[in-house]
DNA sequence: GTAGGGTTAG
């Protein structure tokens, strides 16, 4: 528990009140142009720079502005914070044109600022080209817009052009340029050029500017440069010290950072925050929590940064109690209006599994919102919270609200939305999300590309997943892992393995999840030797310790290949017999290889570990039933009944024209139930003529033959497939999702259905995809 | 200068 005794601040804070701060403010107010400025030398930049069209110089003394223009320019500046949609920006633009102000350079600059604020740097760039006399404001606004839009390289190119032919940059220009240097993956050369430029142009006394350079070096990991600059700075403020403390932390030199913290003349709340978030960056949550405690004991009051970070600690350590305490303090200290604090609260409650609390914080936040971009942060935290807690429907509903209310939908929200579509398996909405991604131009976002790739695969369209992967403009291990997993789950083991090899050739280092996929691919393809080799290489070459998921894949690998005894020995040798999931993998293998004895033994282990889990009772009961050992099967059912174990109801769903239709076994609640049942019966009649026989031996229940068959015939997946065929034109592929694993009889029947109706049928079950075409399934009847 | 919301897993 956190002792909430808040000590009075020991050191003066806020630089504006200190004498040093006042001199700083004076310096800040001093226009950069009054400093001695020698003529700038050419700015060296690596890479191909394409320069904008040359600036046309008009008369050196433009006529004084008219009142209407000045007023409109003022209006533009005032609205730049609140105008966040392209529609509003366009409206202002057309008002300007209609009023005959469209040709004025200052109006164009104002509109440029507005377009940048809406994230439409492309349109801002067009306006920039039209401006006749580009002043430092126009250049800086566009460079800043490019930096915010992630177009760092373009920002640097603009800066080079500005030095060559534009006005002299000011402090703000340079800090944007340094952001671009960091964004370009820490372009040290470009950053050093800026530093050189600052020194040559006599602005080295400007502590604010030098802090930007210092921060740049720290963020690029150029520790020696950071230390050097810090040492030579004539004037250092609290920010300089904090950047330096952060630099030590980034180096992993925690002792060094603490030493600096102790010697700093500015031990204010910011230094504490820097120290705490530095620990977080290294994943040292427990230590961060300790420092937080110390801060409560002896440090200054928490500010909004401290609360945000503290909430992240609570969510990483899943400490709901701590989170609630912080929430109380936030309300008491009046920080509830801060958008970051609120989104951290939403996130903390979601990650601790209390979505109810998240959504009440979210609903309460409407009173603080002002319709600006900050609003979208709370929205996107809430959308993510729903997705993390498996509530995809609510997540997508909230996304719809965002569009309706005109809240900015950014790449974060879209990533969560794509994940929601993946979970729900709804291709049409997924495609709509993808359209938004393309329209809003988020093609450089690796998170989003991975989520879209995964979405297509999980919605059954491997082709679109591949296309999204190929079209992605950025790449990383997660994107590769998504596509490898897509092929693996669609039964295309050879391609999955090939992609894994290709990834290594591209020098992308696989992570633990990549290995899960490639091992699972080996298991499904029956490649025992290869699987073993990957398992060994993972540990020896990549230093990844196997997790339960990896062990499960290995048991699956051996079990599926029929090496049941080896699989059993593996479980015992590796000391993983406490994990139910590995036994479940072995039980599945027993079913595939019809080894009743081993299955009974495995089931005993499982029942001990998980007495209330229905899955293994059902699996074993099916094995007995398939052998017509009705007594054993009924004994199992009695055990299930005794222990109050219930089977999770099987559900299948299909999306037709933007509506999801859900079915359960023998379910007649659908409005077209009568038509569906009669169509399915006639279809099964046709299948029987083709040679299909109901696998009545696979039914769980020991009932009369005819009754058993009718239960099988109306399993949820068959109903959904039948409805899909009835309600879509010929030749259109059918995509059905099921919450449990597909039943063996349905699997057999759907193979025949794909042949009888000349349809491709894609069925997603709880673990993988089955792609039926011409009487065959992509899983090779091996799942 | 520092904070927040996002992707891959039998």
CSV table of C-alpha atoms in Angstrom, one decimal, chain A residues 483-485 487-488 492-501 517-518 521:
chain,number,residue,atom,x,y,z
A,483,UNK,CA,2.1,-13.7,-42.0
A,484,UNK,CA,4.0,-16.9,-40.9
A,485,UNK,CA,1.2,-17.6,-38.4
A,487,UNK,CA,0.0,-19.6,-43.4
A,488,UNK,CA,0.5,-22.0,-40.5
A,492,UNK,CA,0.0,-24.1,-45.5
A,493,UNK,CA,3.0,-25.4,-43.5
A,494,UNK,CA,5.5,-25.4,-46.3
A,495,UNK,CA,5.0,-21.7,-47.1
A,496,UNK,CA,5.0,-20.8,-43.4
A,497,UNK,CA,8.4,-22.5,-43.1
A,498,UNK,CA,9.7,-20.9,-46.3
A,499,UNK,CA,8.7,-17.5,-45.0
A,500,UNK,CA,10.4,-18.1,-41.7
A,501,UNK,CA,13.6,-18.9,-43.6
A,517,UNK,CA,4.3,-20.6,-35.5
A,518,UNK,CA,7.1,-22.3,-37.3
A,521,UNK,CA,3.8,-25.5,-39.0
